[in-house]
Coordinates of C-alpha atoms in Angstrom, one line a residue:
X1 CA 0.8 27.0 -9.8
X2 CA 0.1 25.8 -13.4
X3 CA 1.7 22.5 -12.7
X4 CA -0.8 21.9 -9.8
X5 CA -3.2 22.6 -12.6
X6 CA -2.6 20.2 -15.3
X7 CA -4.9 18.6 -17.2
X8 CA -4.6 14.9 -17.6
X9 CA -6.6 14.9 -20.3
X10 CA -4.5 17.5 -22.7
X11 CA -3.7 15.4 -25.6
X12 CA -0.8 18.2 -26.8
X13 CA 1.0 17.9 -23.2
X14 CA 3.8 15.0 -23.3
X15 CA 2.4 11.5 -21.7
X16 CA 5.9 10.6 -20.3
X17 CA 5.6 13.9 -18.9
X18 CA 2.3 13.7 -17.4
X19 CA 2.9 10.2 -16.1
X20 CA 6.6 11.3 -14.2
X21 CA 4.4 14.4 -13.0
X22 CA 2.0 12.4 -11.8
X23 CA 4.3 9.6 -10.6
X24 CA 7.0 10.9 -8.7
X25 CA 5.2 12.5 -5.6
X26 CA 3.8 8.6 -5.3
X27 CA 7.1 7.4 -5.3
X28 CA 9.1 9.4 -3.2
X29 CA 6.2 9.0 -0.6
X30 CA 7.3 5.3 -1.0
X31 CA 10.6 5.8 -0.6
X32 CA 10.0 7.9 3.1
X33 CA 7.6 5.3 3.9
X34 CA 10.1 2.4 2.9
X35 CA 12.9 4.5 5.2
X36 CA 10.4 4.8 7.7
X37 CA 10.0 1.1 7.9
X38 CA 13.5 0.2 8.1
X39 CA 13.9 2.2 10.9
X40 CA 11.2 0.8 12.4
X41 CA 12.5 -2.4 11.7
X42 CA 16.3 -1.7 12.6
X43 CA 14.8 0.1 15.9
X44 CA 13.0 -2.4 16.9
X45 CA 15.3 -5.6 15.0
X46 CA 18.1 -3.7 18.0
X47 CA 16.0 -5.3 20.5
X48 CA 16.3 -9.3 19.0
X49 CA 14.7 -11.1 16.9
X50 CA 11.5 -12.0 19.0
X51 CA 10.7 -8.6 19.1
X52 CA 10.6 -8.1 14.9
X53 CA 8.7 -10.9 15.2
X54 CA 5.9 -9.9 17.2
X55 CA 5.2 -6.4 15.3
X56 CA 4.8 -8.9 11.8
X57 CA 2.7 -11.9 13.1
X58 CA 0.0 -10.6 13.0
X59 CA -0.1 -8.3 9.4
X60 CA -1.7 -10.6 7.6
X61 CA -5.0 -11.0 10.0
X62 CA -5.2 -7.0 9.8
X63 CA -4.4 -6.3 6.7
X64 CA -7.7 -8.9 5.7
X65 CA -9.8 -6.1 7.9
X66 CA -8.1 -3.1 6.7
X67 CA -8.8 -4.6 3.1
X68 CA -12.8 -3.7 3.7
X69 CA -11.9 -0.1 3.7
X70 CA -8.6 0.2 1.2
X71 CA -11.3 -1.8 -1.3
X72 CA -13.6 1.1 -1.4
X73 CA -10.8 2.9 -2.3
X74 CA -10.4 1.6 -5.3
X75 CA -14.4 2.6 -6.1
X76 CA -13.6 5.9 -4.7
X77 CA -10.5 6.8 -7.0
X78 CA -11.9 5.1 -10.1
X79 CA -15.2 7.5 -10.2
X80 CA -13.7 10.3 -8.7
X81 CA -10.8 10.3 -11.6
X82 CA -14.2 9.7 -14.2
X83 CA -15.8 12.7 -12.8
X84 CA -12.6 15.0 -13.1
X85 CA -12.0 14.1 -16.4
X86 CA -15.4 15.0 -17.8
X87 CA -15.1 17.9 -15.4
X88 CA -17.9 17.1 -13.6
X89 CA -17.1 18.9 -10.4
X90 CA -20.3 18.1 -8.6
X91 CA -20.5 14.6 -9.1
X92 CA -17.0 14.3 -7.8
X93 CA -17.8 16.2 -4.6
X94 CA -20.6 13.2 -3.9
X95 CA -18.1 10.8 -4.3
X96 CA -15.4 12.6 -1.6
X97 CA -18.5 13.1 0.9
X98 CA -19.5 9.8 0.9
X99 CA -15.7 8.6 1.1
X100 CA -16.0 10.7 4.1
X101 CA -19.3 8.5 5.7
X102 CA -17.4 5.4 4.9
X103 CA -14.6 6.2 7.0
X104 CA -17.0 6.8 9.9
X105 CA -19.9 3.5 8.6
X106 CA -17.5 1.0 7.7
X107 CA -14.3 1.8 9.2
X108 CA -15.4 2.0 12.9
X109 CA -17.3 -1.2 13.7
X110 CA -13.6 -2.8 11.4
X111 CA -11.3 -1.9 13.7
X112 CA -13.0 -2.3 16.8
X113 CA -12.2 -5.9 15.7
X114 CA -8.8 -6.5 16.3
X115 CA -9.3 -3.7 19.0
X116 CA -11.7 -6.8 20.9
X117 CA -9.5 -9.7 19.7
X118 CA -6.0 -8.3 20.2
X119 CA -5.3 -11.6 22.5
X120 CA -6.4 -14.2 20.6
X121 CA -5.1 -13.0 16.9
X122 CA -1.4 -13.5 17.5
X123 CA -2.2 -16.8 19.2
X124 CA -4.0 -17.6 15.9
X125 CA -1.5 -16.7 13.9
X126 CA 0.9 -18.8 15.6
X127 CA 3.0 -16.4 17.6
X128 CA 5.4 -18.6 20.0
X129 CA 5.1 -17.8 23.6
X130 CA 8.7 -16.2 23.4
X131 CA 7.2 -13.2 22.1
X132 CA 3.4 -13.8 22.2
X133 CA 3.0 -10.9 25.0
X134 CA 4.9 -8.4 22.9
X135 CA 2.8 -9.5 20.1
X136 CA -0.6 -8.7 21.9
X137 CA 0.9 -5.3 23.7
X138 CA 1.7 -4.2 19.7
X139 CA -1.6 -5.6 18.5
X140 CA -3.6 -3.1 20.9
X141 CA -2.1 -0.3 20.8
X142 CA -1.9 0.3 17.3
X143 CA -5.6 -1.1 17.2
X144 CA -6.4 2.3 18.8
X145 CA -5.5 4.2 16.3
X146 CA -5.9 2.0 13.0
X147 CA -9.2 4.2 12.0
X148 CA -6.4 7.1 11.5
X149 CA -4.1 4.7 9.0
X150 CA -7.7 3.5 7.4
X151 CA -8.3 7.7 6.6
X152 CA -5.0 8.0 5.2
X153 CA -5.2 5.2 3.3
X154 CA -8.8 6.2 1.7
X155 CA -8.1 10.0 1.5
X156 CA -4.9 9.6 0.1
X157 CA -6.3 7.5 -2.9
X158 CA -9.4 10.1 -3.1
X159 CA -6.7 12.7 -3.7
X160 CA -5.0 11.0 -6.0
X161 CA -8.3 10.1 -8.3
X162 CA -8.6 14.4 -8.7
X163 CA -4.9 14.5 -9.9
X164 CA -3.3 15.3 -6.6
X165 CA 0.0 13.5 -5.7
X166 CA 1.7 16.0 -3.8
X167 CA -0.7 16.7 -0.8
X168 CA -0.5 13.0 0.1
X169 CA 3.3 13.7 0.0
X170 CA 3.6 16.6 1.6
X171 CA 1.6 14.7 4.4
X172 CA 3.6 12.1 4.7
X173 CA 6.8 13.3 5.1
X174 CA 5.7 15.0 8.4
X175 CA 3.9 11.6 9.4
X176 CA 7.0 9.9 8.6
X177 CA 9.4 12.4 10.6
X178 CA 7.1 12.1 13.7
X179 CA 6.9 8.3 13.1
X180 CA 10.7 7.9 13.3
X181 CA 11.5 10.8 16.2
X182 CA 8.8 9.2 18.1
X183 CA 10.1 5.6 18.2
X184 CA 14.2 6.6 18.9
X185 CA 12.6 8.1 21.9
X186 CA 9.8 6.0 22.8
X187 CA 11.8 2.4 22.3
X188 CA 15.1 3.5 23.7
X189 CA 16.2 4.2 27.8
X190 CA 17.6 7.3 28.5
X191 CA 21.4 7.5 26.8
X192 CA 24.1 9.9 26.1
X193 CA 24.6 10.3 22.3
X194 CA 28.5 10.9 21.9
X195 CA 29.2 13.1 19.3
X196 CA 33.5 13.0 18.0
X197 CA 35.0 14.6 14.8
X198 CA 38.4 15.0 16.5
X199 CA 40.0 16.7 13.1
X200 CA 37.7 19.4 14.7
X201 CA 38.5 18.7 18.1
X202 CA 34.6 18.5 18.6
X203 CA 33.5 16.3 21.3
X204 CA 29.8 16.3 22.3
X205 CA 27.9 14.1 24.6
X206 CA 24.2 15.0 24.0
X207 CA 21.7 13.5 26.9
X208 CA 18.8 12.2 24.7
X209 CA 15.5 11.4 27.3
X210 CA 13.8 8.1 26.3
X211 CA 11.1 5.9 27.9
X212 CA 12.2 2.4 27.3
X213 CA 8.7 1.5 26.5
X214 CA 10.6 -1.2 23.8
X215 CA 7.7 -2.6 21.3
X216 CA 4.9 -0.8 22.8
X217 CA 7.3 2.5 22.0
X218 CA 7.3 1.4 18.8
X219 CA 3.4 0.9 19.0
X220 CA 2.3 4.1 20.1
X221 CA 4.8 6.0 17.8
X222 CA 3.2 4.7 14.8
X223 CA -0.5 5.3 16.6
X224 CA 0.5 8.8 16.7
X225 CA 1.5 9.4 13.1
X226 CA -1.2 7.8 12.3
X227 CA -3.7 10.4 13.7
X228 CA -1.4 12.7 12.6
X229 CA -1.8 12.2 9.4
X230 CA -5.6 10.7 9.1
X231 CA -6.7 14.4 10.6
X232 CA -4.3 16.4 8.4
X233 CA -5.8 14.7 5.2
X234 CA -9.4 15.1 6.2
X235 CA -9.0 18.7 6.7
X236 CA -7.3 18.9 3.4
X237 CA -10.7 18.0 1.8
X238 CA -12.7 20.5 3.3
X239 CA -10.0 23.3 3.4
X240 CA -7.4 22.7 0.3
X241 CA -8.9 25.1 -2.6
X242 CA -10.0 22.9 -5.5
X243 CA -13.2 22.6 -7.8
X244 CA -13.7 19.4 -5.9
X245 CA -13.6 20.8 -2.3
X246 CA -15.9 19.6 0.1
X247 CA -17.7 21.5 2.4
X248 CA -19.8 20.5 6.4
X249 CA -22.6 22.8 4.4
X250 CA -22.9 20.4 1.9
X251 CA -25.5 17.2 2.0
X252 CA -24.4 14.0 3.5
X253 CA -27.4 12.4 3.7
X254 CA -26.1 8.6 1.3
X255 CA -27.4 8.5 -2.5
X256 CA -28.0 4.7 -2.7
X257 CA -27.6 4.7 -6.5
X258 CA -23.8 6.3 -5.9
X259 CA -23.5 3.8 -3.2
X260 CA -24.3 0.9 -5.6
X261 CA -21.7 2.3 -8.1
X262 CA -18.9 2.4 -6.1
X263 CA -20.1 -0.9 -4.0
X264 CA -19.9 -2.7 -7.6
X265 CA -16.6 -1.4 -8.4
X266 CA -15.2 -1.9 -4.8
X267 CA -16.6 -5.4 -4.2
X268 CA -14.7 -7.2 -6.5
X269 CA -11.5 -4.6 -4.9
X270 CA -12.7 -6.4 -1.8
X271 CA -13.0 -9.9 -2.7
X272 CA -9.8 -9.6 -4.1
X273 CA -8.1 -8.2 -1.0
X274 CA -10.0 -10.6 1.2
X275 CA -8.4 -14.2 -0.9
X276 CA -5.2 -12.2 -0.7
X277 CA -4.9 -11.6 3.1
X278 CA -6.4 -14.9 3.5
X279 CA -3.7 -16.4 1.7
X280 CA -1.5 -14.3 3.6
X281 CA -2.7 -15.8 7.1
X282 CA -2.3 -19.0 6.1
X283 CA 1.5 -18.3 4.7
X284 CA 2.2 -16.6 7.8
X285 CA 1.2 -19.6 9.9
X286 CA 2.9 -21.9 7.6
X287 CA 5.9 -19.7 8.4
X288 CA 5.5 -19.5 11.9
X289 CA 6.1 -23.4 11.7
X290 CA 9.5 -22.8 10.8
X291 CA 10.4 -20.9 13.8
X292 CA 11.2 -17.7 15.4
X293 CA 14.5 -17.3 12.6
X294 CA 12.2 -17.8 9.8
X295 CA 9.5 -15.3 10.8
X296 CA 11.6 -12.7 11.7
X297 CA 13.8 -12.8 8.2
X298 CA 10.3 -13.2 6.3
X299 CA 9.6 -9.7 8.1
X300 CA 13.0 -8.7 7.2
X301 CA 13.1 -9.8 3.5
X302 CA 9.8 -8.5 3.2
X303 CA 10.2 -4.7 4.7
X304 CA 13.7 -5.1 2.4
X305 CA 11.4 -6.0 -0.9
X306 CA 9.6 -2.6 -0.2
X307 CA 11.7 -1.4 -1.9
X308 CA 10.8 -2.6 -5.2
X309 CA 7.3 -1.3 -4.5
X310 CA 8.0 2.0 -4.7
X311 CA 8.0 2.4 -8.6
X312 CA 6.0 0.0 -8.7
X313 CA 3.3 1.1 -6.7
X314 CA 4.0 4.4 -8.1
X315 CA 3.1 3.6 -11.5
X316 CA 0.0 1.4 -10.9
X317 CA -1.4 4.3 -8.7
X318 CA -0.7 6.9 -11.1
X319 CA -2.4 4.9 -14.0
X320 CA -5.1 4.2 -12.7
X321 CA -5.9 7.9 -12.4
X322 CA -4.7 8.3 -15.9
X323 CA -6.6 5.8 -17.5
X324 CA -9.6 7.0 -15.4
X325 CA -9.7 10.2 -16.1
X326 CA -9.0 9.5 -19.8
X327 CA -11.9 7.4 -20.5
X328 CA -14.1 10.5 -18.2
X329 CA -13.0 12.5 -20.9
X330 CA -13.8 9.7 -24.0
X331 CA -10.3 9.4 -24.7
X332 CA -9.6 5.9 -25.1
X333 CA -6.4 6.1 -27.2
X334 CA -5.3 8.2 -24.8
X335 CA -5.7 5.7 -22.3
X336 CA -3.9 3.1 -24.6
X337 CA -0.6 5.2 -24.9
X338 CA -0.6 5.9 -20.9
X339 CA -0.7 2.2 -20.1
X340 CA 2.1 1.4 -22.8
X341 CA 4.7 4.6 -21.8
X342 CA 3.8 3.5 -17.9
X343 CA 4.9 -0.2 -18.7
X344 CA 8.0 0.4 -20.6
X345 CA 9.4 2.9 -17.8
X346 CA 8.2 0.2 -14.9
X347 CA 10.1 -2.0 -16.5
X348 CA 13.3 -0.3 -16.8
X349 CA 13.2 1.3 -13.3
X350 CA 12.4 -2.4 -12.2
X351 CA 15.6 -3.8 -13.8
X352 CA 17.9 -1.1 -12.1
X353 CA 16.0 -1.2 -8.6
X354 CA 15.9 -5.4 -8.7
X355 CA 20.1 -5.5 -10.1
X356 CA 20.2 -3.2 -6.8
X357 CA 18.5 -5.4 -4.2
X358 CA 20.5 -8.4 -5.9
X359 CA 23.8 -6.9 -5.2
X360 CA 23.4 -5.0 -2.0
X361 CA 20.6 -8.0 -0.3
X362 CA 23.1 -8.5 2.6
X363 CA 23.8 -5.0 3.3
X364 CA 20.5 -4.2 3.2
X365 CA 19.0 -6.9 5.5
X366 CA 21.7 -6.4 8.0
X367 CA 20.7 -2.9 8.4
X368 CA 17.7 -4.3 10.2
X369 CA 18.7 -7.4 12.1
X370 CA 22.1 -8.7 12.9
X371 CA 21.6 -12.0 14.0
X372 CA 24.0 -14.5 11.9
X373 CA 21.1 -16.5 10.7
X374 CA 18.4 -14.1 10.1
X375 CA 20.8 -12.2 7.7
X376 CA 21.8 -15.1 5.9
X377 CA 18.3 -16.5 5.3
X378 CA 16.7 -13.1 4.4
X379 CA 19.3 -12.2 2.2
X380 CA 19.0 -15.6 0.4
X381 CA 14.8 -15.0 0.0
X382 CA 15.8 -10.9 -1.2
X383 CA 17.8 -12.0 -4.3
X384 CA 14.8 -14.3 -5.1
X385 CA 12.3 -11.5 -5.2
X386 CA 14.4 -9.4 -6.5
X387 CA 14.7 -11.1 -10.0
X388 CA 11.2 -11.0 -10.4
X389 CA 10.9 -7.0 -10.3
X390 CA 10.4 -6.0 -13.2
X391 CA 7.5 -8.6 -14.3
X392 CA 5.7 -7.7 -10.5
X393 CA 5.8 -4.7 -11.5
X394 CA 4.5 -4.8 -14.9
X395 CA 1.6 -6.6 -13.5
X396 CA 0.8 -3.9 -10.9
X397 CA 0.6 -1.6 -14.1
X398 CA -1.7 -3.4 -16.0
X399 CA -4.2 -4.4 -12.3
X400 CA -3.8 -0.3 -11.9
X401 CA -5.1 -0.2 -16.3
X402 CA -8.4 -2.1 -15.7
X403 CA -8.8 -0.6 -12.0
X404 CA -9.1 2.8 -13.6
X405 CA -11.3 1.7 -16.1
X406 CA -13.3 0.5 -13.6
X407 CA -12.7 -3.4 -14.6
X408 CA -11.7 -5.0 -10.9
X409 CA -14.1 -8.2 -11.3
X410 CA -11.6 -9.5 -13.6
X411 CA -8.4 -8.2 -11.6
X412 CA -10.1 -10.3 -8.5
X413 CA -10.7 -13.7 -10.7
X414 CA -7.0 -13.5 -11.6
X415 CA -5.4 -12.5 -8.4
X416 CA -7.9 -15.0 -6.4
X417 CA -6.3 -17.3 -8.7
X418 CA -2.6 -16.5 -8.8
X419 CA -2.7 -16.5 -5.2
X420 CA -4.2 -19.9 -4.4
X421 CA -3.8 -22.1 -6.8
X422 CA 0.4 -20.7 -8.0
X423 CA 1.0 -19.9 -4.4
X424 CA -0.3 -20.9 -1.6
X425 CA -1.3 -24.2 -2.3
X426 CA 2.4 -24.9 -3.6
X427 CA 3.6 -23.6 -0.3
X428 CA 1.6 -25.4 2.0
X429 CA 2.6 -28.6 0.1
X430 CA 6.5 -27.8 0.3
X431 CA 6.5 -26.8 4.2
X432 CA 4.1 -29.0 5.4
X433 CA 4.4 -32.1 3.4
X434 CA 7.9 -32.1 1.7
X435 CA 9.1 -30.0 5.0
X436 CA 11.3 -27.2 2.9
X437 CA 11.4 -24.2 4.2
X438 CA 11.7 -20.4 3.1
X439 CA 13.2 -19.9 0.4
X440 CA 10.9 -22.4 -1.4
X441 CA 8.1 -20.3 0.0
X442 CA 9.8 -17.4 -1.8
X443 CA 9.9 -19.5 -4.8
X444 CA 6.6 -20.1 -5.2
X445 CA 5.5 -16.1 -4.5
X446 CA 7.5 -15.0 -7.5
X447 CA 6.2 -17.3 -9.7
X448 CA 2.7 -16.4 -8.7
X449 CA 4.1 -12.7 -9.8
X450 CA 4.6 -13.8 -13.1
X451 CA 1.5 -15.9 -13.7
X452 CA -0.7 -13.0 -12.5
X453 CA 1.3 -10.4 -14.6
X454 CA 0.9 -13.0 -17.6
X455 CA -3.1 -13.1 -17.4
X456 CA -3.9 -9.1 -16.7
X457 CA -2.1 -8.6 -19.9
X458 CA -4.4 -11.2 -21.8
X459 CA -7.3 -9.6 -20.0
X460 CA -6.0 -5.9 -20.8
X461 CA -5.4 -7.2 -24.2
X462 CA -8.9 -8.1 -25.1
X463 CA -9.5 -4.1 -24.7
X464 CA -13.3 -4.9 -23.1
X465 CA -11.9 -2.7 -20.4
X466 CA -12.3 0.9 -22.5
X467 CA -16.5 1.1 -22.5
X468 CA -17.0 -1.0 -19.5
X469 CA -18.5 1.6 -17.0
X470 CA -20.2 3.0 -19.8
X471 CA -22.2 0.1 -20.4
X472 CA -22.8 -0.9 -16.4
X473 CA -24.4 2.8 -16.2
X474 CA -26.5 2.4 -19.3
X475 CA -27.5 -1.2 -17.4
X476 CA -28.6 0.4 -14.7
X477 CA -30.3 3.3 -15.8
X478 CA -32.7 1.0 -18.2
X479 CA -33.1 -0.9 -15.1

C-alpha cells in the first residue's frame, strides 16, 4: 500500500526510483498493447494483404478527430499533476469532472463524424477498390464504439496526472485479453485445433467455434474492448479510493475560468495533433499511390516500430507527470534532475530496443504478413526507423518536459514544423515528382525525428518552461 502512496514530490526518495515506479506500469501497458497489435495484425495479415490494408487506410483521417479529444488530455494531466503536487485535492477533483463533461460535450458530436462518413473516408484516402468495401465495413464498426477508445484515452492520462500508472494497466490487460480472444474467434470459421506432444503420447483435437466474420471480426472485437475498458475506467473515478475521487454528488455544472485553463493548454496540444494527422493523411495517400504492397508493409513496418514506443512513450508520459507535479510543489530543481535521469535511461533502453528491431526486422515483420514482398519492403523501412530510436525517443522526453510544465505552444510550433517542412514536403517531392518510393518516405520521417528532438532541447534549454503557468495565472487573474 505505501508504494501506491508515494509522493513525487519527496526530494529524499531516489529519482531513478520514482521515475522506473512511475514508468514501468506505462510501459508494460505498451508492450500488451504492442502484442495486442500484432495479433491483430498477424490475425488479420492471415487473410492477405488487402485485408491489412483496409484496417490502416484510414488511421490517419481518425486519428485527426480523435486528436480533439487526446489534446485535452494533455490540459487535463498537466493541471491535474499541478494540483496533486501542491496537494490541492479540490481543485484536482474540478479538473477530473470536467474531463468527465468533455467526454460526453466534445467526444460525441467527434465521432459521430466518421460514424456519417464511413464511405467516403477510405475513398478519400485512396483505398483501391480491391479492398475499399472491407475498408468501409472496418471504418463503421469500430466508429460505433470510438467514444469508448476516446474515454480510455482521456481517463487513462487523467489517472496518470494524480500519480496512478497501475489502474490504467491493470485495465488494459483485461481489454487486451478480450481484444485478442475476441478476434481468434470472430475472424476465424469454425476449426479443429490439433493439439500433439507425442513424447507424451498426447493427442488433442480441440473443436474451437468461430464466426468467419473476417475484418468485420476483427472490427467488432476491438469495439468491444473498447467499451470494455472506457466503462471500467470511468467507474474507477468515481469508485477507486483516492483524495481525488469523484463523486455523481458533486457539481458538474462547467467553471469557465477552469475551462479557459485547460482550453489554453490543450489548444496548442490540438493544433499540434491536428498538423500532425494532417500530415499523416497526406503521407497515407502519397502511399496509397504506390500500391496495395506498399500500404500494407507501411502498416506492417509501422505496428513493428511500436515497439520502440513503448519506452518511449513510457518515459515522456511519466515525465510529464513528474515535472508537473514538481513545479505544483515549487520544485523546479527537482524537475531539472527528472528530465535529465529520464533522458539518459531513454536513451540507453532506446539503443538496446533499436539494435533489437535492426537484427530481428525480418522475423518480426514476417510474424504479421507473409507475402514475399511485403516482408522484404517492411523489413527494409524497420531497420531505418530503428536507427533513429534513441534520438525519437529523447525527443518524446523533452515534448513530455514542457507538456508538464504546461509549455505545449512551443511543442506545437516545433512539431508543426518538423512535420511539414523536414517531412512531408520532402516526401511528397520524392514520390510524386522524383517517383521513389518507401523507403525514401522512411528516410525522410527519421530525419524529421531528429530535427524535432534537436529544437525541444533548445527550447527546454532556455529553462522559460519552469514559471510558465505561474505567470499565465498571474495574467489572467490581473485581467
Amino acid at each position: 500500500m505505501a508504494r501506491k502512496k508515494m509522493d513525487l514530490t519527496d526530494e529524499s526518495l531516489s529519482p531513478i526510483k520514482v521515475i522506473i515506479w512511475l514508468a514501468w506500469p506505462l510501459f508494460l501497458e505498451q508492450v500488451l498493447s504492442t502484442l495486442v497489435s500484432f495479433a491483430d495484425t498477424a490475425m488479420v495479415g492471415s487473410l492477405g494483404a488487402t485485408a491489412t490494408a483496409s484496417i490502416s487506410i484510414s488511421n490517419s483521417f481518425v486519428f485527426l478527430l480523435n486528436g480533439a479529444v487526446m489534446a485535452a488530455g494533455i490540459g487535463f494531466t498537466t493541471y491535474v499533476a499541478r494540483s496533486v503536487g501542491a496537494k490541492d485535492y479540490e481543485a484536482a477533483k474540478a479538473y477530473i469532472r470536467h474531463s468527465v463533461m468533455l467526454i460526453l460535450l466534445v467526444g460525441l458530436p467527434v465521432v459521430s463524424i466518421p460514424l456519417i462518413l464511413y464511405r467516403q473516408i477510405p475513398i478519400w484516402m485512396g483505398a483501391g477498390e480491391d479492398f475499399l468495401e472491407q475498408a468501409q465495413g472496418y471504418l463503421l464498426i469500430t466508429s460505433i464504439f470510438r467514444i469508448f477508445a476516446l474515454s480510455m484515452m482521456l481517463f487513462s492520462a487523467v489517472l496518470r496526472g494524480r500519480g496512478d500508472t497501475k489502474t490504467p494497466l491493470r485495465i488494459h490487460i483485461i481489454v487486451n485479453i478480450v481484444n485478442v480472444v475476441g478476434n481468434y474467434l470472430l475472424i476465424n470459421q469454425p476449426h479443429t485445433l490439433h493439439i500433439a506432444i507425442d513424447f507424451l503420447n498426447i493427442h488433442w483435437n480441440i473443436p474451437i467455434i468461430g464466426a468467419g466474420m473476417g475484418v468485420k471480426g476483427a472490427a467488432l472485437s476491438t469495439g468491444i474492448s473498447w467499451l470494455l475498458g472506457g466503462v471500467a475506467l470511468i467507474a474507477v473515478l468515481f469508485l477507486k479510493k483516492d483524495p481525488t475521487r469523484i463523486s455523481l454528488k458533486e457539481s458538474y455544472r462547467p467553471d469557465m475560468k477552469l475551462v479557459s485553463r485547460v482550453m489554453k493548454l490543450s489548444i496548442p496540444a490540438m493544433l499540434e495533433r491536428l498538423f500532425m494527422s494532417s500530415a499523416g493523411i497526406i503521407l497515407t495517400k502519397s502511399v496509397a499511390t504506390l500500391g496495395t504492397i506498399a500500404v500494407a508493409s507501411n502498416s506492417i513496418y509501422s505496428n513493428a516500430e511500436a515497439l520502440s514506443y513503448m519506452p518511449g512513450f513510457a518515459f515522456g508520459s511519466a515525465i510529464t507527470t513528474l515535472v508537473g507535479q514538481a513545479l505544483g510543489a515549487k520544485k523546479p530543481q527537482l524537475a531539472r534532475r527528472y528530465m535529465r535521469l529520464s533522458g539518459w535511461l531513454g536513451i540507453f533502453v532506446m539503443l538496446v530496443t533499436g539494435a533489437a528491431l535492426y537484427v530481428f526486422a525480418t522475423p518480426i515483420v514476417s510474424i504479421m504478413n507473409s507475402d514475399p514482398a511485403v516482408v522484404v519492403l517492411s523489413a527494409q523501412c524497420l531497420r531505418m526507423a530503428a536507427v533513429i530510436q534513441p534520438v525519437q525517443t529523447l525527443g518524446w522526453t523533452f515534448a513530455g518536459a514542457l507538456r508538464g510544465a504546461g509549455d505545449s505552444k512551443w511543442t506545437f510550433y516545433i512539431t508543426a514544423f518538423s512535420n511539414w517542412v523536414v517531412r512531408v514536403l520532402p516526401t511528397v517531392l520524392v514520390i510524386y515528382v522524383f517517383k521513389l518510393g518507401l523507403p525514401e518516405a522512411v528516410f525522410f520521417m527519421c530525419a524529421e525525428q531528429a530535427a524535432r528532438c534537436l529544437l525541444l532541447f533548445l527550447r527546454y534549454r532556455t529553462g522559460k518552461w519552469e514559471t510558465l503557468l505561474e505567470k499565465k495565472n498571474t495574467q489572467a487573474a490581473k485581467a
